[in-house]
Short mmCIF file of C-alpha atoms and ligand atoms in Angstrom, two decimals:
data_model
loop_
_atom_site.label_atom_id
_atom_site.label_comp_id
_atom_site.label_asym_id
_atom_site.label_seq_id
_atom_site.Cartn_x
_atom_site.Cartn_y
_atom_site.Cartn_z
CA UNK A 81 36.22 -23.40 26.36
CA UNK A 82 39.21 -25.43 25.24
CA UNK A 83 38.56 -29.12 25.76
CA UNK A 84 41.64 -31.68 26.74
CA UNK A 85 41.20 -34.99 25.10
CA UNK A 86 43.99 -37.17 27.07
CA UNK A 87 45.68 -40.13 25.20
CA UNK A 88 47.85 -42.80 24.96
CA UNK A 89 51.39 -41.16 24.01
CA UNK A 90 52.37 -44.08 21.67
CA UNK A 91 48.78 -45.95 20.76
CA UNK A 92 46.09 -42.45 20.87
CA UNK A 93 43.04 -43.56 20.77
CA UNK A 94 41.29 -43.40 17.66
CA UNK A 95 38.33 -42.31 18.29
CA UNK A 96 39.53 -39.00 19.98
CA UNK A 97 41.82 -38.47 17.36
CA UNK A 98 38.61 -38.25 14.95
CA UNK A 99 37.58 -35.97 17.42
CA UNK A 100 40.26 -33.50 16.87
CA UNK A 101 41.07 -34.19 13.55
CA UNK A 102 37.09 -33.21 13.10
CA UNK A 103 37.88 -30.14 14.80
CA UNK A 104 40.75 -29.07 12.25
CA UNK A 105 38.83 -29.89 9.54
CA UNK A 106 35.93 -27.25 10.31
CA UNK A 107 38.57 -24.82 10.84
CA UNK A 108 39.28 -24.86 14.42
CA UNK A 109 42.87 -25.00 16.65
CA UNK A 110 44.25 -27.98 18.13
CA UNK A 111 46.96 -28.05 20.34
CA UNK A 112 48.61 -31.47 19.86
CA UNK A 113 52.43 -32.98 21.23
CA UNK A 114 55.09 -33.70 18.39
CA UNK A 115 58.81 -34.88 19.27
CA UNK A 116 60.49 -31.37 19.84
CA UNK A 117 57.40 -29.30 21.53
CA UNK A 118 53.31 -28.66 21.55
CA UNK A 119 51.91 -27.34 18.26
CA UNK A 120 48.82 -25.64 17.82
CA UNK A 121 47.66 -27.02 14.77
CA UNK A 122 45.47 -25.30 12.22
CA UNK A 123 43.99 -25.96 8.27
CA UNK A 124 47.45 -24.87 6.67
CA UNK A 125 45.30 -24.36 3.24
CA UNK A 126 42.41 -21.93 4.88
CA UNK A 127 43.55 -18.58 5.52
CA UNK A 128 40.93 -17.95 8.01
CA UNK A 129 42.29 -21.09 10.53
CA UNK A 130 45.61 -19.82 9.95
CA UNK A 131 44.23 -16.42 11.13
CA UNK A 132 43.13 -17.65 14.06
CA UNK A 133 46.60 -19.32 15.09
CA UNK A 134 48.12 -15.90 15.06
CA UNK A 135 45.03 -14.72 16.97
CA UNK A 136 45.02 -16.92 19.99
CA UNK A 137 49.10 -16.45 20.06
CA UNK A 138 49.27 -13.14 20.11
CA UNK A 139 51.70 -13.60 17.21
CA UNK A 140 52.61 -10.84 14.50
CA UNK A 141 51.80 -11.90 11.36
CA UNK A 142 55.59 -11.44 10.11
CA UNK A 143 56.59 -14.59 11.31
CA UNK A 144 55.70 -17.48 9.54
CA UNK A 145 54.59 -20.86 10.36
CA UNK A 146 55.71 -24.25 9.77
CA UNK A 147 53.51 -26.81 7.65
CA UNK A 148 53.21 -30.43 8.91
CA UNK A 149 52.84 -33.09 6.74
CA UNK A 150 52.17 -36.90 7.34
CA UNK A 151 54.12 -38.13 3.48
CA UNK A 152 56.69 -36.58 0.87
CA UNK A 153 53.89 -37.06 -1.14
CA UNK A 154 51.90 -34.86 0.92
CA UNK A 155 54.84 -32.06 0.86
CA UNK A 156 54.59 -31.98 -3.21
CA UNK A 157 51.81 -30.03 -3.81
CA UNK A 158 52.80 -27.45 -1.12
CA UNK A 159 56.33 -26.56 -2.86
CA UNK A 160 57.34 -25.48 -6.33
CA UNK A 161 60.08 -28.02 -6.63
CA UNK A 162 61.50 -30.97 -4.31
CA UNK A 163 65.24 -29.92 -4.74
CA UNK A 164 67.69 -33.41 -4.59
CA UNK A 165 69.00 -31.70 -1.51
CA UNK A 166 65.83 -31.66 0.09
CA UNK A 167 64.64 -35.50 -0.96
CA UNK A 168 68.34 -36.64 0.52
CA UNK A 169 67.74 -34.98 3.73
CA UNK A 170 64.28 -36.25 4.04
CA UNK A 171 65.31 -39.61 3.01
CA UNK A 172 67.34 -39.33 6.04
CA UNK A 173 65.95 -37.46 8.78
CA UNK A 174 62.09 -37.29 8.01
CA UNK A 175 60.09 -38.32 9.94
CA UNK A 176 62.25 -36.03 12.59
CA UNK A 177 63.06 -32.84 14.14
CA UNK A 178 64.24 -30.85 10.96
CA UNK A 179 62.44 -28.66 9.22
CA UNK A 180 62.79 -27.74 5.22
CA UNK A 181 62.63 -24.01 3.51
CA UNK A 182 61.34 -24.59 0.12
CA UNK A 183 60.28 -22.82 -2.70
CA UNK A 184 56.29 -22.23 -1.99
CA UNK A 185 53.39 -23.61 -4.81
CA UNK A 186 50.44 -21.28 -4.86
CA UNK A 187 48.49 -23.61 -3.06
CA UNK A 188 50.44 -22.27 0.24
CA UNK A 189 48.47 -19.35 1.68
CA UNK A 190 50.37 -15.88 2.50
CA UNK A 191 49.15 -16.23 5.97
CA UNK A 192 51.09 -19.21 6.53
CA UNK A 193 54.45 -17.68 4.95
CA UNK A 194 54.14 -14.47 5.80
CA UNK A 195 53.94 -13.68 2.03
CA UNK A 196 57.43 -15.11 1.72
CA UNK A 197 58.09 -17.17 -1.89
CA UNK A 198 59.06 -19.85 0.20
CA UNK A 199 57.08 -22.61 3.06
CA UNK A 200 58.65 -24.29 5.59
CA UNK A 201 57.77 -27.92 5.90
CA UNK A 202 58.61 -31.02 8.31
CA UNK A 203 56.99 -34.17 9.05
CA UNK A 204 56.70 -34.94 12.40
CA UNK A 205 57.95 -38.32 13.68
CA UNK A 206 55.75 -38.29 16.90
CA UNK A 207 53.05 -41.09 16.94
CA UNK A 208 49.81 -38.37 18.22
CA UNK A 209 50.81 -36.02 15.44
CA UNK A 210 51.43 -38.30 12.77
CA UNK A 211 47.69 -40.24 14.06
CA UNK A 212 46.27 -36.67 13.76
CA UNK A 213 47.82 -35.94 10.18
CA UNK A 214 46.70 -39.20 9.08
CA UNK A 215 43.37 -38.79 10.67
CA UNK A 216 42.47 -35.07 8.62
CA UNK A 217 44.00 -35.78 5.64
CA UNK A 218 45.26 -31.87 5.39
CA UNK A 219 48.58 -30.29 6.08
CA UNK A 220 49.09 -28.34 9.35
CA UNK A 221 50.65 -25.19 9.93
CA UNK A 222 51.65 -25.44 13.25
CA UNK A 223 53.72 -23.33 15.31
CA UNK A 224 54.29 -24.00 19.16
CA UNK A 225 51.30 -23.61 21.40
CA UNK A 226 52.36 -20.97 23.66
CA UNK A 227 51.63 -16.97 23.72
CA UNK A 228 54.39 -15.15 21.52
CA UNK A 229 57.48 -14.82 22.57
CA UNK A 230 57.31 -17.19 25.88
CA UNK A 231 58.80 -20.60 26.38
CA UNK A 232 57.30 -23.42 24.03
CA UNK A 233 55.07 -26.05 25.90
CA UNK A 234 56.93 -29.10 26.35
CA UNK A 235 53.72 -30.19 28.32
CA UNK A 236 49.82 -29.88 27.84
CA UNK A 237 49.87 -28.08 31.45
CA UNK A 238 51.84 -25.10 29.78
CA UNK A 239 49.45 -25.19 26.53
CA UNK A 240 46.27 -24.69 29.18
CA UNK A 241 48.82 -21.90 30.90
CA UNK A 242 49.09 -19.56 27.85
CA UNK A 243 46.02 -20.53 25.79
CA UNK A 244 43.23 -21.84 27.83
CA UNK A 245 39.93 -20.66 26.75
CA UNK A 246 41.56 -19.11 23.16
CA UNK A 247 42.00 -22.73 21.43
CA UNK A 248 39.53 -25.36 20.88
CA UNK A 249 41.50 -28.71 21.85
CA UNK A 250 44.41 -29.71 22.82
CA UNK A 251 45.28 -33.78 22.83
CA UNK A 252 47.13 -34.02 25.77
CA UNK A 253 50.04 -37.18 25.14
CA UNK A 254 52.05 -36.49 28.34
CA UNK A 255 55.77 -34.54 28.07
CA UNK A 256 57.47 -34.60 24.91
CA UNK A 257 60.72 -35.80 23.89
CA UNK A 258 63.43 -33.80 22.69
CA UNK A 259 62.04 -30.10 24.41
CA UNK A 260 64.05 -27.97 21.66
CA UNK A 261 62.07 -27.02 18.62
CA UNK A 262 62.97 -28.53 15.35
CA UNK A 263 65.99 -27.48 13.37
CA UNK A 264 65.46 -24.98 10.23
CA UNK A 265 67.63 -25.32 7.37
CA UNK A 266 67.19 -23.00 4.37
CA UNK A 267 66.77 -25.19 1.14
CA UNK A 268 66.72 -22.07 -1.44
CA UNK A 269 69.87 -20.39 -0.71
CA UNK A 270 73.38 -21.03 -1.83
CA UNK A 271 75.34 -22.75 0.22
CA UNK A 272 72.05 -23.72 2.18
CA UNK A 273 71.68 -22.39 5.80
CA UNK A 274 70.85 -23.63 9.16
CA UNK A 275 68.10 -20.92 10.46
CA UNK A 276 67.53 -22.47 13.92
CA UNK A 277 69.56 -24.73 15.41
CA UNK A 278 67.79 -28.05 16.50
CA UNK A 279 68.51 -32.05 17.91
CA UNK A 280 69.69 -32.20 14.12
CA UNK A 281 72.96 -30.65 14.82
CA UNK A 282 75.65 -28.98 11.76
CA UNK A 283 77.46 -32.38 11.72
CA UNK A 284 74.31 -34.70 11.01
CA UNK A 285 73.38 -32.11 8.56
CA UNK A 286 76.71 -31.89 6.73
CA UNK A 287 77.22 -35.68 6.20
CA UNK A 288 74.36 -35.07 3.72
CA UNK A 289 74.55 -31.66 2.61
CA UNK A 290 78.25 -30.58 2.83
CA UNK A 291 78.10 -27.13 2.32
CA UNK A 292 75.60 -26.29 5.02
CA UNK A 293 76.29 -22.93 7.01
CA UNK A 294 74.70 -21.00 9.60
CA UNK A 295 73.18 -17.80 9.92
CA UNK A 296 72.83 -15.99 13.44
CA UNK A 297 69.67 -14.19 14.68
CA UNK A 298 68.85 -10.50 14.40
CA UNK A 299 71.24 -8.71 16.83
CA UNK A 300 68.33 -7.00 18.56
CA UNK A 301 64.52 -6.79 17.69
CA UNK A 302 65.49 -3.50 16.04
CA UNK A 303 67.29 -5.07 13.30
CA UNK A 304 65.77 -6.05 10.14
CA UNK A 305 64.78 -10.03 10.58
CA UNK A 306 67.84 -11.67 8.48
CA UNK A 307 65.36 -14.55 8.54
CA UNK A 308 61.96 -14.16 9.09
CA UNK A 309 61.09 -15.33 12.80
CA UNK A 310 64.82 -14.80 14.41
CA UNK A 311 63.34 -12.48 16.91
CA UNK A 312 66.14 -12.22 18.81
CA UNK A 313 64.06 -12.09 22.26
CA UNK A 314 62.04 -15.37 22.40
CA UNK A 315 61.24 -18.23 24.58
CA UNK A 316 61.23 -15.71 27.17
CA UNK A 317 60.24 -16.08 31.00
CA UNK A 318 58.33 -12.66 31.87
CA UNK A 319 61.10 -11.89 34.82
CA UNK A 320 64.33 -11.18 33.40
CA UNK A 321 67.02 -13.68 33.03
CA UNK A 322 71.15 -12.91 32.76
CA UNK A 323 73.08 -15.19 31.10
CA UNK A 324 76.75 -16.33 32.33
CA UNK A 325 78.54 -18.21 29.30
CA UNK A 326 82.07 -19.13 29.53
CA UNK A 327 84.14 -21.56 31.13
CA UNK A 328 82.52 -23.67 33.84
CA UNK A 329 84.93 -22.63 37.09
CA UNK A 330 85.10 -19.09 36.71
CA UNK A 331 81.55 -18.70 35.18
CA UNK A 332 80.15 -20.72 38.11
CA UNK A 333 82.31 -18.20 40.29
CA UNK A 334 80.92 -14.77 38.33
CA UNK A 335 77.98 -16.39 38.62
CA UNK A 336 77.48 -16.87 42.75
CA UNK A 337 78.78 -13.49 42.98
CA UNK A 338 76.38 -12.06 41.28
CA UNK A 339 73.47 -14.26 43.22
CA UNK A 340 75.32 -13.20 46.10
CA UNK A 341 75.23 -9.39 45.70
CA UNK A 342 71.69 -9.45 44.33
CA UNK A 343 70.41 -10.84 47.39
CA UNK A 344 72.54 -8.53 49.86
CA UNK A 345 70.90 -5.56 48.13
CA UNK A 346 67.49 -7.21 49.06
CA UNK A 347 66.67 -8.74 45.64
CA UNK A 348 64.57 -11.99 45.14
CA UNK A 349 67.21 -14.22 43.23
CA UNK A 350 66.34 -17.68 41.41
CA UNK A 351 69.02 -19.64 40.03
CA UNK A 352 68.27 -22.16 37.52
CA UNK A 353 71.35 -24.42 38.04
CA UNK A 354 72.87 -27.95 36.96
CA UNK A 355 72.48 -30.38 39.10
CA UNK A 356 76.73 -30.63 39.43
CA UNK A 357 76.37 -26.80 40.55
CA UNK A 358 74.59 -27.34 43.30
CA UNK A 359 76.73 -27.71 45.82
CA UNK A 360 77.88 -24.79 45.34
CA UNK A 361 74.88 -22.53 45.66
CA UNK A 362 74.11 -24.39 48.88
CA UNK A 363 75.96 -21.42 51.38
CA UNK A 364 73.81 -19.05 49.84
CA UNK A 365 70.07 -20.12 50.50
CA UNK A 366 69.06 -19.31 47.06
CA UNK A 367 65.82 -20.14 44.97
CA UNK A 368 67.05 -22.87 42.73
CA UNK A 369 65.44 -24.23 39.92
CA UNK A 370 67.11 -27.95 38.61
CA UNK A 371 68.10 -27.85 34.79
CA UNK A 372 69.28 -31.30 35.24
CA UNK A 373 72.61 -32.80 34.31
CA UNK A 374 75.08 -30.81 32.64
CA UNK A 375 76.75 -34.09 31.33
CA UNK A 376 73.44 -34.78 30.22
CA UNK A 377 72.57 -32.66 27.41
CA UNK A 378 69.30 -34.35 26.25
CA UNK A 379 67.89 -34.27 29.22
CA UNK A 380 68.94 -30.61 30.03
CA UNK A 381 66.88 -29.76 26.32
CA UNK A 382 64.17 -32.14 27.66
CA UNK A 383 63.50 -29.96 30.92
CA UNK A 384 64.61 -26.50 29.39
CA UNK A 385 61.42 -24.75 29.12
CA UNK A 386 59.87 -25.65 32.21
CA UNK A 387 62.77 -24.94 33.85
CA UNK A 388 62.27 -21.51 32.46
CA UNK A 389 58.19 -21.65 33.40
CA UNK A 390 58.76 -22.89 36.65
CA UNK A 391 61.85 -19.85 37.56
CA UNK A 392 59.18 -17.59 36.03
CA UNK A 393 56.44 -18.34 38.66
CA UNK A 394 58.50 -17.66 41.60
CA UNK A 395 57.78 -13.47 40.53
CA UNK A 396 61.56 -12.80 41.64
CA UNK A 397 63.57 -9.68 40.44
CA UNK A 398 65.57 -12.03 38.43
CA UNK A 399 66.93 -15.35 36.73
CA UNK A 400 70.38 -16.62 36.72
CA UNK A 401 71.86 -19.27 34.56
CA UNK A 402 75.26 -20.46 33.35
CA UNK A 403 74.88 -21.51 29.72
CA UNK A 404 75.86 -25.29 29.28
CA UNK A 405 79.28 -26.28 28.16
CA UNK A 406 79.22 -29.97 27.52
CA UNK A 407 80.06 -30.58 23.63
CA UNK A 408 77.37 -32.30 22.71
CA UNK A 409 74.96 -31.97 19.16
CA UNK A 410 72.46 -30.48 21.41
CA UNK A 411 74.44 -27.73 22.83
CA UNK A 412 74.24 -25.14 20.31
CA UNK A 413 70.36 -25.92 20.25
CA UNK A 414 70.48 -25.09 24.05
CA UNK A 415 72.52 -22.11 24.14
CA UNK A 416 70.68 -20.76 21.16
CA UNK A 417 67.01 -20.68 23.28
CA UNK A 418 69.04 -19.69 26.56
CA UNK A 419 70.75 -16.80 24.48
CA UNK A 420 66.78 -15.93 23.30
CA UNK A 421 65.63 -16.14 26.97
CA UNK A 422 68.32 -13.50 28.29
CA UNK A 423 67.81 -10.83 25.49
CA UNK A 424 65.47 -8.30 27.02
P1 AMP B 49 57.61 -22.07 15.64
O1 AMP B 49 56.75 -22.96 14.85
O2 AMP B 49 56.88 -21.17 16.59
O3 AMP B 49 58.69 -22.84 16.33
O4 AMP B 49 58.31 -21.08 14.62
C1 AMP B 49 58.47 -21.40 13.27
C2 AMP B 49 59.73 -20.78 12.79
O5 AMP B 49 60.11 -21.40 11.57
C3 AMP B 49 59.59 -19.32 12.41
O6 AMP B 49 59.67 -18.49 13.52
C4 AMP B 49 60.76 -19.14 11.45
O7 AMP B 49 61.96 -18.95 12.17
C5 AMP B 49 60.81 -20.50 10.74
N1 AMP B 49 60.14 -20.41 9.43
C6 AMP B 49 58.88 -20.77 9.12
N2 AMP B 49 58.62 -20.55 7.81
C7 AMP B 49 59.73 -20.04 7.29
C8 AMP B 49 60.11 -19.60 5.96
N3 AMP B 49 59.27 -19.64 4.94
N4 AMP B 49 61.36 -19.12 5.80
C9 AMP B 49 62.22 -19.09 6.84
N5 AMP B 49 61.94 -19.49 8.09
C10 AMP B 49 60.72 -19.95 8.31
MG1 MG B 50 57.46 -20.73 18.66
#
């Protein structure tokens, strides 16, 4: 039985904070809204909790999970060393969407880093989660609060979707924010590298760390993980979903051609379209399923995933999507999780 304790988004109440925050303390799982998605929050310092977060995901215990703080000071005794790189870029973007690879202390569990020498850390800027870390006085490890390998929850509706009955809590504090998980920058490699592009975009990053690169996924699920969690298939709808990337004219074109032949050969088509597109997909009676604004790239990351949840319930043979060319320091975070969502 998983209970739903609703609350204010920017003043929770206290009281059912305590509630939860009781909860993670005996070792249970609570679901809980940050900035970028839905975490499901566990003990990060007993191994058994952490267990259990992998348990009620479904989620292979290669892939490790990110530790929320609510301080620096609470980072310190999670990490061997605080490299200058890593206090400049928390100075400046903590707390926020970016998450830090450090060198691990022995405090860390394996479970939580996959037996990796290093932890991943952020603290979370979003006023439930930082009331909850405040309230339990323990670091989190919290990944997002979905089954593995589907789209993260930007909403408590898709945490009760995927894990309803498998997790204890979940403090429901309406849709969140930015709807793109958190960026993940490598601290202990030379130059340091961005491992999942996030709201904090290569420019923000570089006006404090220079040297910053990136590092694409695995190529297929075959491939040895070049970083540890780069499935390449992720945030996945269950009904597959093609891709159309290029310019917006001609892609737009490929693209109605493609609905258009699908549905003379008798398949059920949904189109997950900008709303400038839509004009053009009006001739062909087509499923569509609004992304929002092309021009508007927050919003687009804001609605992403339950665009993709929503496209997914329809049970058609397919899902079509243009990927978004707007420049914008969201795009890459975009076409990243729409690239994830088309690999079958
Ligand atoms: P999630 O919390 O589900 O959004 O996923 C967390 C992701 O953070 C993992 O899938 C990895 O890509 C990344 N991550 C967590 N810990 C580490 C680590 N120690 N080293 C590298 N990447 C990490
Ligand atoms: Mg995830």
């Amino acid at each position: 039985m998983t209970h739903v304790l609703r609350v204010d988004p920017v003043h929770p109440d206290i009281q059912l904070i305590a509630k939860a925050a009781d909860c993670l303390r005996a070792g249970g799982l609570v679901a809980f809204p940050t900035e970028t998605v839905y975490g499901l929050g566990a003990h990060a310092l007993d191994p058994d909790a952490v267990a259990r977060v992998f348990q009620a995901k479904g989620r292979p215990a290669n892939d490790p999970l990110i530790v929320h703080v609510a301080t620096l000071d609470a980072a310190r005794p999670l990490v061997a060393d605080l490299p200058r790189t890593a206090q400049d870029l928390a100075a400046r973007f903590w707390p926020g969407p970016l998450t830090l690879v450090l060198r691990r202390s022995p405090l860390v569990p394996d479970e939580v880093t996959a037996g990796l020498d290093t932890v991943a850390i952020r603290i979370p800027s979003h006023p439930v989660a930082r009331a909850l870390l405040d309230a339990c006085g323990l670091p989190l490890a919290a990944p997002s609060a979905n089954l593995f390998s589907r789209p993260s929850p930007t909403q408590a509706a898709h945490v009760l979707a995927d894990l309803a009955g498998r997790i204890d809590i979940v403090v429901d504090g309406g849709p969140t924010d930015v709807g793109v998980e958190s960026t993940v920058v490598d601290l202990t490699t030379r130059p340091p590298m961005v491992l999942r592009p996030g709201v904090v975009d290569l420019d923000a990053l570089r006006s404090v760390i220079p040297d910053v690169g990136t590092r694409q996924a695995a190529a297929s699920d075959a491939d040895p993980l070049r970083a540890p969690g780069m499935m390449a298939r992720h945030y996945s709808p269950v009904t597959p979903v093609l891709l159309f990337d290029g310019e917006r004219d001609t892609t737009l074109a490929r693209l109605t051609g493609a609905a258009r032949d699908r549905i003379a050969r008798g398949e059920s088509v949904i189109v997950l379209a900008f709303d400038e597109d839509r004009p053009e997909f009006r001739p062909l009676h087509v499923h569509l399923v609004e992304l929002g604004p092309e021009g508007d790239p927050p919003a687009v990351a804001a609605r992403l995933y339950a665009a993709l949840r929503e496209a997914d319930q329809a049970h058609a043979s397919v899902i079509l999507v243009r990927g978004i060319s707007t420049r914008h320091p969201l795009s890459a975070a975009i076409q990243d999780r729409l690239r994830r969502a088309a690999t079958s």
